[in-house]
Amino acid sequence: MFGEKAVELIKELDRCPTSLPPYNTDLVSEVNNEMRHLIESNQDDARSEEENRSLSGESLLPTIKCRHSAVIRNIRCLLAYHYNRLRVLRTMRWQFGGVLPSDIKQNLSHLEVEWLTKYSNSLAQYMRSVGEEGINLATNLKPPKSLYIEVRCLVNYGKFELNNGIVLLLKKNSRHFLPRSECEELIRQGVLEHLVS
Amino acid sequence: MSLQPSYLPNYFSIDDILASQERIPCTFSVNVQKLGNLNPSSEETDLKAGTALELPLWLVQDLSTGRQPVVIPELPKVYKEGYREILKADASAVDLHKFNLYYFELGSYVRVFDRKSDVADTLIHAFTNRFRQLMDVIDSTEHNPTDFQRMDSLERRLFKESKESRMKLHTWLEHSTTPIETAAMVLNHKKRKRGTDL
């Protein structure tokens, strides 16, 4: 059946909507081959249809129609595969911050890595251009109620220097009272936990 | 996936692509040369007029329209009279997931294969009937997995989204401050990593 392999790609994405499965180079190139094959046989048949038009006989048009809609279907699946992967990747850029964990990076194709670098650069450039000193859009995702918040450390993170020069040692299960603006990123990355009484 | 705000059906929508992969029974009205391999039960190179096959919806949609339709589609059996009667009797008691995973989405496509608008009416009737029950399930605090299992993909999506927003509203009313949370993907990633460490 036509288009089976292309749907396999989509199913792969459907199974894990919030993470990225490894980029399936083999299957993508198989779908490409299927499309090339379909287009070539359509061209051949269209040519012979032109030549035999005057002769009575079976028309090849239905065959061509079938193959053509299979090509269009394959294109849709391929585009959807890549587009939805980019969507996940974009969300990851916001959630993980600038640097992705290496095991996620392994799952990307080299074009996706390239796209991510470009996206990060544009984002950084935009954030610098807003206002006089630039603004970090990744902070204050929720309206702040106080300048300082209480946090608990979830992992042995090591040393952490605040803007005023004080160096803290973030040990597992230690509690701290920190400026919200400086620890928000660490909370998002799962290093600290925000304690709400 | 979220309820996508763009035009419907969204070209990139994963759900829509999977729904249009469902097979529809149809009969060929003309001979189609060289495509005998579409019919797994015969060895011939051509498809004869009159052959009955189950083809994916996307192909049927392309082939059944136009001046010279190549195939004549039929309603899949879960949209036929018998099943419609079941839905009419008591839609909320039905295990829709067993009927079809994409019952409503697929239904909105195949309803055009039915000359009377019975299918469309049944779908609306079934959805409004089941929606009340869906809201009840979302409101109730105890989690009953059988309720969830009996929903089709559209209802599951509604269920997840409203459960989430209800929880958000609740925490906001309770605390009025929202704690900063670890990003969902980071959390998922950590859980998976922990799984591989063990």
Tab-separated table of C-alpha atoms in Angstrom:
chain	number	residue	atom	x	y	z
A	1	MET	CA	0.000	0.000	0.000
A	2	PHE	CA	1.186	3.520	-0.782
A	3	GLY	CA	2.112	5.927	1.972
A	4	GLU	CA	2.493	3.262	4.642
A	5	LYS	CA	6.067	4.170	5.484
A	6	ALA	CA	5.266	7.873	5.695
A	7	VAL	CA	2.522	7.209	8.227
A	8	GLU	CA	4.984	5.139	10.224
A	9	LEU	CA	6.942	8.388	10.745
A	10	ILE	CA	3.842	10.158	12.007
A	11	LYS	CA	3.010	7.304	14.362
A	12	GLU	CA	6.494	7.587	15.803
A	13	LEU	CA	5.761	11.198	16.778
A	14	ASP	CA	2.320	10.311	18.083
A	15	ARG	CA	3.787	7.803	20.532
A	16	CYS	CA	5.865	10.419	22.366
A	17	PRO	CA	4.355	13.906	21.997
A	18	THR	CA	6.614	15.636	24.545
A	19	SER	CA	9.986	14.208	23.637
A	20	LEU	CA	11.989	13.759	20.483
A	21	PRO	CA	12.557	10.273	19.099
A	22	PRO	CA	15.774	9.860	17.075
A	23	TYR	CA	15.557	11.384	13.612
A	24	ASN	CA	14.616	8.489	11.364
A	25	THR	CA	16.970	9.013	8.415
A	26	ASP	CA	16.362	5.548	6.951
A	27	LEU	CA	12.608	5.818	6.834
A	28	VAL	CA	12.700	9.368	5.454
A	29	SER	CA	14.918	8.279	2.584
A	30	GLU	CA	12.709	5.243	1.962
A	31	VAL	CA	9.706	7.544	1.644
A	32	ASN	CA	11.713	9.720	-0.722
A	33	ASN	CA	12.510	6.685	-2.849
A	34	GLU	CA	8.871	5.656	-2.935
A	35	MET	CA	7.916	9.122	-4.138
A	36	ARG	CA	10.630	9.166	-6.779
A	37	HIS	CA	9.438	5.793	-8.037
A	38	LEU	CA	5.798	6.957	-8.154
A	39	ILE	CA	6.639	10.173	-9.978
A	40	GLU	CA	8.808	8.380	-12.539
A	41	SER	CA	6.165	5.790	-13.368
A	42	ASN	CA	3.580	8.547	-13.609
A	43	GLN	CA	5.754	10.415	-16.103
A	44	ASP	CA	6.175	7.282	-18.206
A	45	ASP	CA	2.476	6.528	-18.176
A	46	ALA	CA	1.535	10.113	-18.959
A	47	ARG	CA	3.835	9.993	-21.973
A	48	SER	CA	2.359	6.766	-23.344
A	49	GLU	CA	-1.139	8.084	-22.633
A	50	GLU	CA	-0.336	11.095	-24.830
A	51	GLU	CA	0.880	8.881	-27.646
A	52	ASN	CA	-2.016	6.453	-27.587
A	53	ARG	CA	-4.766	8.961	-27.153
A	54	SER	CA	-6.199	8.410	-30.622
A	55	LEU	CA	-6.236	4.629	-30.216
A	56	SER	CA	-9.181	3.137	-28.452
A	57	GLY	CA	-8.323	1.249	-25.337
A	58	GLU	CA	-8.047	1.532	-21.625
A	59	SER	CA	-7.093	4.889	-20.253
A	60	LEU	CA	-4.192	5.146	-17.850
A	61	LEU	CA	-5.647	8.223	-16.206
A	62	PRO	CA	-7.098	6.460	-13.114
A	63	THR	CA	-3.696	4.860	-12.481
A	64	ILE	CA	-1.980	8.222	-12.701
A	65	LYS	CA	-4.563	9.750	-10.389
A	66	CYS	CA	-3.971	7.076	-7.748
A	67	ARG	CA	-0.219	7.504	-7.815
A	68	HIS	CA	-0.495	11.271	-7.772
A	69	SER	CA	-2.599	11.362	-4.645
A	70	ALA	CA	-0.121	8.967	-3.026
A	71	VAL	CA	2.676	11.431	-3.805
A	72	ILE	CA	0.701	14.287	-2.283
A	73	ARG	CA	-0.012	12.195	0.790
A	74	ASN	CA	3.662	11.339	1.226
A	75	ILE	CA	4.589	14.997	0.966
A	76	ARG	CA	2.062	15.890	3.631
A	77	CYS	CA	3.398	13.228	5.993
A	78	LEU	CA	7.011	14.257	5.482
A	79	LEU	CA	6.257	17.938	6.019
A	80	ALA	CA	4.191	17.171	9.098
A	81	TYR	CA	6.991	14.980	10.468
A	82	HIS	CA	9.579	17.716	10.177
A	83	TYR	CA	7.288	20.546	11.229
A	84	ASN	CA	6.102	18.799	14.377
A	85	ARG	CA	9.645	17.896	15.320
A	86	LEU	CA	10.617	21.549	15.020
A	87	ARG	CA	7.692	22.526	17.233
A	88	VAL	CA	8.904	20.180	19.957
A	89	LEU	CA	12.428	21.427	19.491
A	90	ARG	CA	11.293	25.040	19.861
A	91	THR	CA	9.451	24.240	23.079
A	92	MET	CA	12.563	22.489	24.334
A	93	ARG	CA	14.645	25.585	23.682
A	94	TRP	CA	12.334	27.502	26.024
A	95	GLN	CA	12.108	24.817	28.671
A	96	PHE	CA	15.693	23.590	28.857
A	97	GLY	CA	17.292	26.942	28.144
A	98	GLY	CA	20.141	27.527	25.706
A	99	VAL	CA	21.905	24.196	26.130
A	100	LEU	CA	20.109	20.927	25.447
A	101	PRO	CA	21.180	17.746	27.261
A	102	SER	CA	23.532	15.706	25.100
A	103	ASP	CA	21.276	12.654	24.875
A	104	ILE	CA	18.547	14.795	23.309
A	105	LYS	CA	21.034	16.403	20.953
A	106	GLN	CA	21.994	12.988	19.640
A	107	ASN	CA	18.467	12.514	18.333
A	108	LEU	CA	18.597	15.527	16.040
A	109	SER	CA	19.525	15.569	12.388
A	110	HIS	CA	22.296	17.967	11.427
A	111	LEU	CA	19.767	20.292	9.780
A	112	GLU	CA	17.786	20.424	13.008
A	113	VAL	CA	20.926	21.297	14.973
A	114	GLU	CA	21.579	24.064	12.490
A	115	TRP	CA	18.011	25.344	12.827
A	116	LEU	CA	18.249	25.326	16.610
A	117	THR	CA	21.433	27.380	16.558
A	118	LYS	CA	19.836	29.905	14.238
A	119	TYR	CA	16.690	30.055	16.370
A	120	SER	CA	18.699	30.581	19.539
A	121	ASN	CA	20.692	33.325	17.860
A	122	SER	CA	17.608	35.158	16.616
A	123	LEU	CA	16.013	34.833	20.017
A	124	ALA	CA	19.068	36.197	21.789
A	125	GLN	CA	19.340	39.014	19.283
A	126	TYR	CA	15.715	39.950	19.819
A	127	MET	CA	15.998	39.866	23.590
A	128	ARG	CA	19.011	42.167	23.416
A	129	SER	CA	17.200	44.621	21.146
A	130	VAL	CA	14.189	45.209	23.418
A	131	GLY	CA	14.443	48.175	25.745
A	132	GLU	CA	17.706	49.848	26.651
A	133	GLU	CA	19.533	46.927	28.173
A	134	GLY	CA	17.565	44.104	26.655
A	135	ILE	CA	15.122	41.878	28.432
A	136	ASN	CA	15.249	38.175	29.252
A	137	LEU	CA	11.958	36.751	28.070
A	138	ALA	CA	12.640	33.424	29.745
A	139	THR	CA	12.210	34.886	33.221
A	140	ASN	CA	9.077	35.917	35.099
A	141	LEU	CA	6.869	33.531	33.170
A	142	LYS	CA	4.476	33.809	36.091
A	143	PRO	CA	3.714	37.153	37.751
A	144	PRO	CA	6.131	37.682	40.657
A	145	LYS	CA	4.649	38.390	44.090
A	146	SER	CA	7.856	38.967	46.001
A	147	LEU	CA	11.485	39.707	45.280
A	148	TYR	CA	12.832	36.840	47.351
A	149	ILE	CA	11.598	33.277	47.420
A	150	GLU	CA	12.382	30.196	49.446
A	151	VAL	CA	13.856	27.300	47.549
A	152	ARG	CA	15.096	23.820	48.266
A	153	CYS	CA	17.932	22.267	46.376
A	154	LEU	CA	17.141	18.955	44.663
A	155	VAL	CA	20.592	17.926	43.454
A	156	ASN	CA	24.232	18.517	44.380
A	157	TYR	CA	24.727	21.447	42.037
A	158	GLY	CA	27.953	22.947	43.383
A	159	LYS	CA	28.892	26.591	43.672
A	160	PHE	CA	26.531	29.317	42.529
A	161	GLU	CA	27.506	32.955	42.467
A	162	LEU	CA	24.859	35.620	42.958
A	163	ASN	CA	24.939	38.995	41.265
A	164	ASN	CA	26.166	40.684	44.481
A	165	GLY	CA	29.227	38.452	44.582
A	166	ILE	CA	28.177	36.074	47.320
A	167	VAL	CA	29.008	32.465	46.490
A	168	LEU	CA	26.576	29.807	47.687
A	169	LEU	CA	27.132	26.092	47.883
A	170	LEU	CA	24.026	24.397	46.550
A	171	LYS	CA	23.921	21.018	48.277
A	172	LYS	CA	21.115	18.511	48.024
A	173	ASN	CA	18.235	19.236	50.423
A	174	SER	CA	19.687	22.572	51.540
A	175	ARG	CA	17.248	25.477	51.840
A	176	HIS	CA	17.938	28.995	50.637
A	177	PHE	CA	16.240	32.359	50.493
A	178	LEU	CA	17.205	33.809	47.151
A	179	PRO	CA	16.316	36.651	44.790
A	180	ARG	CA	13.591	35.349	42.521
A	181	SER	CA	15.134	36.696	39.374
A	182	GLU	CA	18.365	34.796	39.901
A	183	CYS	CA	17.031	31.381	40.735
A	184	GLU	CA	14.084	31.130	38.371
A	185	GLU	CA	16.164	29.534	35.657
A	186	LEU	CA	17.518	26.903	38.047
A	187	ILE	CA	14.004	26.059	39.154
A	188	ARG	CA	12.926	25.622	35.545
A	189	GLN	CA	15.838	23.287	35.002
A	190	GLY	CA	14.904	21.169	37.981
A	191	VAL	CA	17.894	22.078	40.192
A	192	LEU	CA	15.856	23.954	42.772
A	193	GLU	CA	12.316	23.574	44.011
A	194	HIS	CA	10.168	26.579	44.814
A	195	LEU	CA	8.665	26.213	48.299
A	196	VAL	CA	5.251	27.753	48.790
A	197	SER	CA	3.910	27.749	52.311
B	1	MET	CA	-1.363	17.659	21.236
B	2	SER	CA	-3.133	20.887	21.914
B	3	LEU	CA	-6.347	21.923	20.230
B	4	GLN	CA	-4.719	23.725	17.396
B	5	PRO	CA	-6.034	27.211	16.772
B	6	SER	CA	-5.232	27.270	13.059
B	7	TYR	CA	-7.551	26.375	10.215
B	8	LEU	CA	-9.173	22.963	10.215
B	9	PRO	CA	-8.190	20.406	9.311
B	10	ASN	CA	-4.696	21.530	10.056
B	11	TYR	CA	-2.330	20.356	7.328
B	12	PHE	CA	0.303	19.397	9.891
B	13	SER	CA	-2.062	17.897	12.466
B	14	ILE	CA	-0.879	14.455	13.564
B	15	ASP	CA	-4.367	13.431	14.625
B	16	ASP	CA	-5.831	14.400	11.301
B	17	ILE	CA	-3.201	12.447	9.392
B	18	LEU	CA	-3.806	9.366	11.497
B	19	ALA	CA	-7.574	9.701	11.182
B	20	SER	CA	-7.339	9.931	7.407
B	21	GLN	CA	-5.332	6.698	7.397
B	22	GLU	CA	-8.422	4.714	8.485
B	23	ARG	CA	-9.684	2.358	5.821
B	24	ILE	CA	-12.956	2.861	4.001
B	25	PRO	CA	-14.656	0.075	2.055
B	26	CYS	CA	-15.205	1.013	-1.590
B	27	THR	CA	-15.800	-0.443	-5.026
B	28	PHE	CA	-13.870	0.401	-8.166
B	29	SER	CA	-16.066	1.775	-10.963
B	30	VAL	CA	-13.433	1.661	-13.729
B	31	ASN	CA	-10.487	-0.557	-14.587
B	32	VAL	CA	-7.243	0.676	-13.101
B	33	GLN	CA	-4.213	-0.666	-14.908
B	34	LYS	CA	-0.939	-1.705	-13.298
B	35	LEU	CA	-2.132	-1.222	-9.734
B	36	GLY	CA	-3.134	-4.828	-9.030
B	37	ASN	CA	-0.768	-4.857	-6.054
B	38	LEU	CA	-3.245	-2.700	-4.144
B	39	ASN	CA	-5.417	-5.802	-3.896
B	40	PRO	CA	-3.532	-8.278	-1.708
B	41	SER	CA	-5.899	-11.136	-2.498
B	42	SER	CA	-5.204	-11.317	-6.234
B	43	GLU	CA	-2.107	-11.737	-8.392
B	44	GLU	CA	-3.286	-9.809	-11.417
B	45	THR	CA	-1.484	-6.692	-12.584
B	46	ASP	CA	-4.656	-4.676	-13.194
B	47	LEU	CA	-7.523	-3.765	-10.908
B	48	LYS	CA	-10.851	-4.679	-12.520
B	49	ALA	CA	-13.962	-2.545	-12.269
B	50	GLY	CA	-16.197	-3.932	-9.558
B	51	THR	CA	-13.377	-4.965	-7.246
B	52	ALA	CA	-14.241	-4.264	-3.630
B	53	LEU	CA	-11.350	-3.069	-1.488
B	54	GLU	CA	-10.679	-1.193	1.715
B	55	LEU	CA	-8.605	1.870	0.938
B	56	PRO	CA	-7.314	4.605	3.251
B	57	LEU	CA	-9.535	7.652	3.520
B	58	TRP	CA	-7.051	10.055	1.905
B	59	LEU	CA	-6.976	7.971	-1.253
B	60	VAL	CA	-10.732	7.497	-1.312
B	61	GLN	CA	-11.270	11.235	-0.920
B	62	ASP	CA	-9.131	11.971	-3.955
B	63	LEU	CA	-10.523	9.195	-6.120
B	64	SER	CA	-14.221	9.478	-5.364
B	65	THR	CA	-14.564	13.108	-6.417
B	66	GLY	CA	-14.278	14.743	-9.807
B	67	ARG	CA	-16.131	14.129	-13.033
B	68	GLN	CA	-15.120	10.509	-13.383
B	69	PRO	CA	-14.909	8.954	-9.935
B	70	VAL	CA	-12.561	5.970	-9.842
B	71	VAL	CA	-14.020	4.426	-6.704
B	72	ILE	CA	-17.447	4.543	-5.095
B	73	PRO	CA	-17.107	4.739	-1.320
B	74	GLU	CA	-19.351	3.107	1.252
B	75	LEU	CA	-19.911	3.978	4.869
B	76	PRO	CA	-17.646	2.069	7.250
B	77	LYS	CA	-19.728	-0.311	9.296
B	78	VAL	CA	-19.453	1.668	12.543
B	79	TYR	CA	-21.396	4.514	10.882
B	80	LYS	CA	-24.096	2.283	9.414
B	81	GLU	CA	-27.691	1.990	10.499
B	82	GLY	CA	-27.110	-0.717	13.134
B	83	TYR	CA	-24.398	1.162	14.961
B	84	ARG	CA	-26.302	4.432	14.633
B	85	GLU	CA	-29.234	2.807	16.391
B	86	ILE	CA	-26.970	1.881	19.294
B	87	LEU	CA	-25.774	5.474	19.566
B	88	LYS	CA	-29.308	6.781	19.366
B	89	ALA	CA	-30.486	4.484	22.129
B	90	ASP	CA	-27.920	5.614	24.676
B	91	ALA	CA	-24.787	7.284	23.419
B	92	SER	CA	-23.223	7.682	26.839
B	93	ALA	CA	-23.135	3.938	27.475
B	94	VAL	CA	-21.141	3.170	24.355
B	95	ASP	CA	-17.461	2.279	24.280
B	96	LEU	CA	-16.636	4.671	21.456
B	97	HIS	CA	-12.982	3.761	21.508
B	98	LYS	CA	-13.927	0.277	20.352
B	99	PHE	CA	-15.968	1.695	17.472
B	100	ASN	CA	-13.090	3.718	16.180
B	101	LEU	CA	-10.234	5.640	17.791
B	102	TYR	CA	-11.086	8.734	15.745
B	103	TYR	CA	-14.840	8.283	15.664
B	104	PHE	CA	-15.881	11.943	15.483
B	105	GLU	CA	-13.039	13.144	13.308
B	106	LEU	CA	-13.476	10.297	10.842
B	107	GLY	CA	-17.212	10.762	11.000
B	108	SER	CA	-16.984	14.345	9.864
B	109	TYR	CA	-15.242	13.074	6.717
B	110	VAL	CA	-17.374	10.037	5.918
B	111	ARG	CA	-20.695	11.776	6.500
B	112	VAL	CA	-20.541	13.040	2.896
B	113	PHE	CA	-20.633	9.422	1.675
B	114	ASP	CA	-24.140	9.184	3.122
B	115	ARG	CA	-26.710	10.841	0.899
B	116	LYS	CA	-29.168	11.473	3.679
B	117	SER	CA	-27.678	13.473	6.523
B	118	ASP	CA	-28.345	10.760	9.089
B	119	VAL	CA	-24.699	10.285	9.979
B	120	ALA	CA	-24.170	13.963	10.713
B	121	ASP	CA	-27.267	14.081	12.906
B	122	THR	CA	-26.199	11.001	14.833
B	123	LEU	CA	-22.735	12.406	15.404
B	124	ILE	CA	-24.061	15.653	16.851
B	125	HIS	CA	-26.593	13.801	18.953
B	126	ALA	CA	-23.957	11.404	20.279
B	127	PHE	CA	-21.458	14.153	21.032
B	128	THR	CA	-23.882	16.390	22.957
B	129	ASN	CA	-25.143	13.403	24.878
B	130	ARG	CA	-21.721	12.178	25.821
B	131	PHE	CA	-20.378	15.653	26.547
B	132	ARG	CA	-22.507	15.994	29.665
B	133	GLN	CA	-21.089	12.758	30.985
B	134	LEU	CA	-17.598	13.872	30.030
B	135	MET	CA	-17.933	17.019	32.141
B	136	ASP	CA	-19.138	14.924	35.070
B	137	VAL	CA	-16.119	12.675	34.819
B	138	ILE	CA	-13.798	15.674	34.728
B	139	ASP	CA	-15.462	17.173	37.792
B	140	SER	CA	-15.261	14.037	39.878
B	141	THR	CA	-12.133	13.699	41.949
B	142	GLU	CA	-11.787	9.957	41.783
B	143	HIS	CA	-10.092	8.656	38.713
B	144	ASN	CA	-11.833	5.799	36.996
B	145	PRO	CA	-9.693	4.495	34.131
B	146	THR	CA	-12.586	2.696	32.427
B	147	ASP	CA	-14.286	6.040	31.738
B	148	PHE	CA	-11.192	7.260	29.974
B	149	GLN	CA	-10.796	4.074	27.991
B	150	ARG	CA	-14.233	4.433	26.479
B	151	MET	CA	-13.555	7.841	24.932
B	152	ASP	CA	-12.534	8.547	21.379
B	153	SER	CA	-9.476	10.679	20.685
B	154	LEU	CA	-11.349	13.994	20.568
B	155	GLU	CA	-12.952	13.334	23.951
B	156	ARG	CA	-9.623	12.237	25.401
B	157	ARG	CA	-8.064	15.482	24.309
B	158	LEU	CA	-10.892	17.492	25.880
B	159	PHE	CA	-10.581	15.405	29.033
B	160	LYS	CA	-6.864	16.047	29.440
B	161	GLU	CA	-7.072	19.757	28.692
B	162	SER	CA	-9.956	20.453	31.037
B	163	LYS	CA	-8.465	18.338	33.813
B	164	GLU	CA	-5.335	20.426	33.558
B	165	SER	CA	-7.056	23.794	33.497
B	166	ARG	CA	-9.288	22.773	36.372
B	167	MET	CA	-6.236	21.956	38.420
B	168	LYS	CA	-4.620	25.267	37.533
B	169	LEU	CA	-7.729	27.173	38.561
B	170	HIS	CA	-7.864	25.227	41.789
B	171	THR	CA	-4.283	25.960	42.815
B	172	TRP	CA	-4.746	29.591	41.934
B	173	LEU	CA	-7.889	29.912	44.046
B	174	GLU	CA	-6.217	28.074	46.890
B	175	HIS	CA	-2.862	29.843	47.021
B	176	SER	CA	-3.289	32.800	44.698
B	177	THR	CA	0.452	32.588	44.160
B	178	THR	CA	1.663	30.200	41.556
B	179	PRO	CA	4.944	28.494	42.338
B	180	ILE	CA	7.594	28.450	39.650
B	181	GLU	CA	7.732	24.916	38.392
B	182	THR	CA	10.267	22.769	36.688
B	183	ALA	CA	9.540	22.778	32.974
B	184	ALA	CA	7.458	19.778	31.944
B	185	MET	CA	9.933	18.512	29.379
B	186	VAL	CA	12.846	18.750	31.788
B	187	LEU	CA	10.870	16.747	34.302
B	188	ASN	CA	10.021	14.086	31.733
B	189	HIS	CA	13.600	13.897	30.630
B	190	LYS	CA	14.815	13.383	34.189
B	191	LYS	CA	12.304	10.620	34.842
B	192	ARG	CA	13.381	8.789	31.739
B	193	LYS	CA	17.032	9.155	32.655
B	194	ARG	CA	16.411	7.763	36.095
B	195	GLY	CA	14.759	4.788	34.417
B	196	THR	CA	17.879	4.023	32.388
B	197	ASP	CA	20.237	4.457	35.346
B	198	LEU	CA	18.635	1.652	37.267
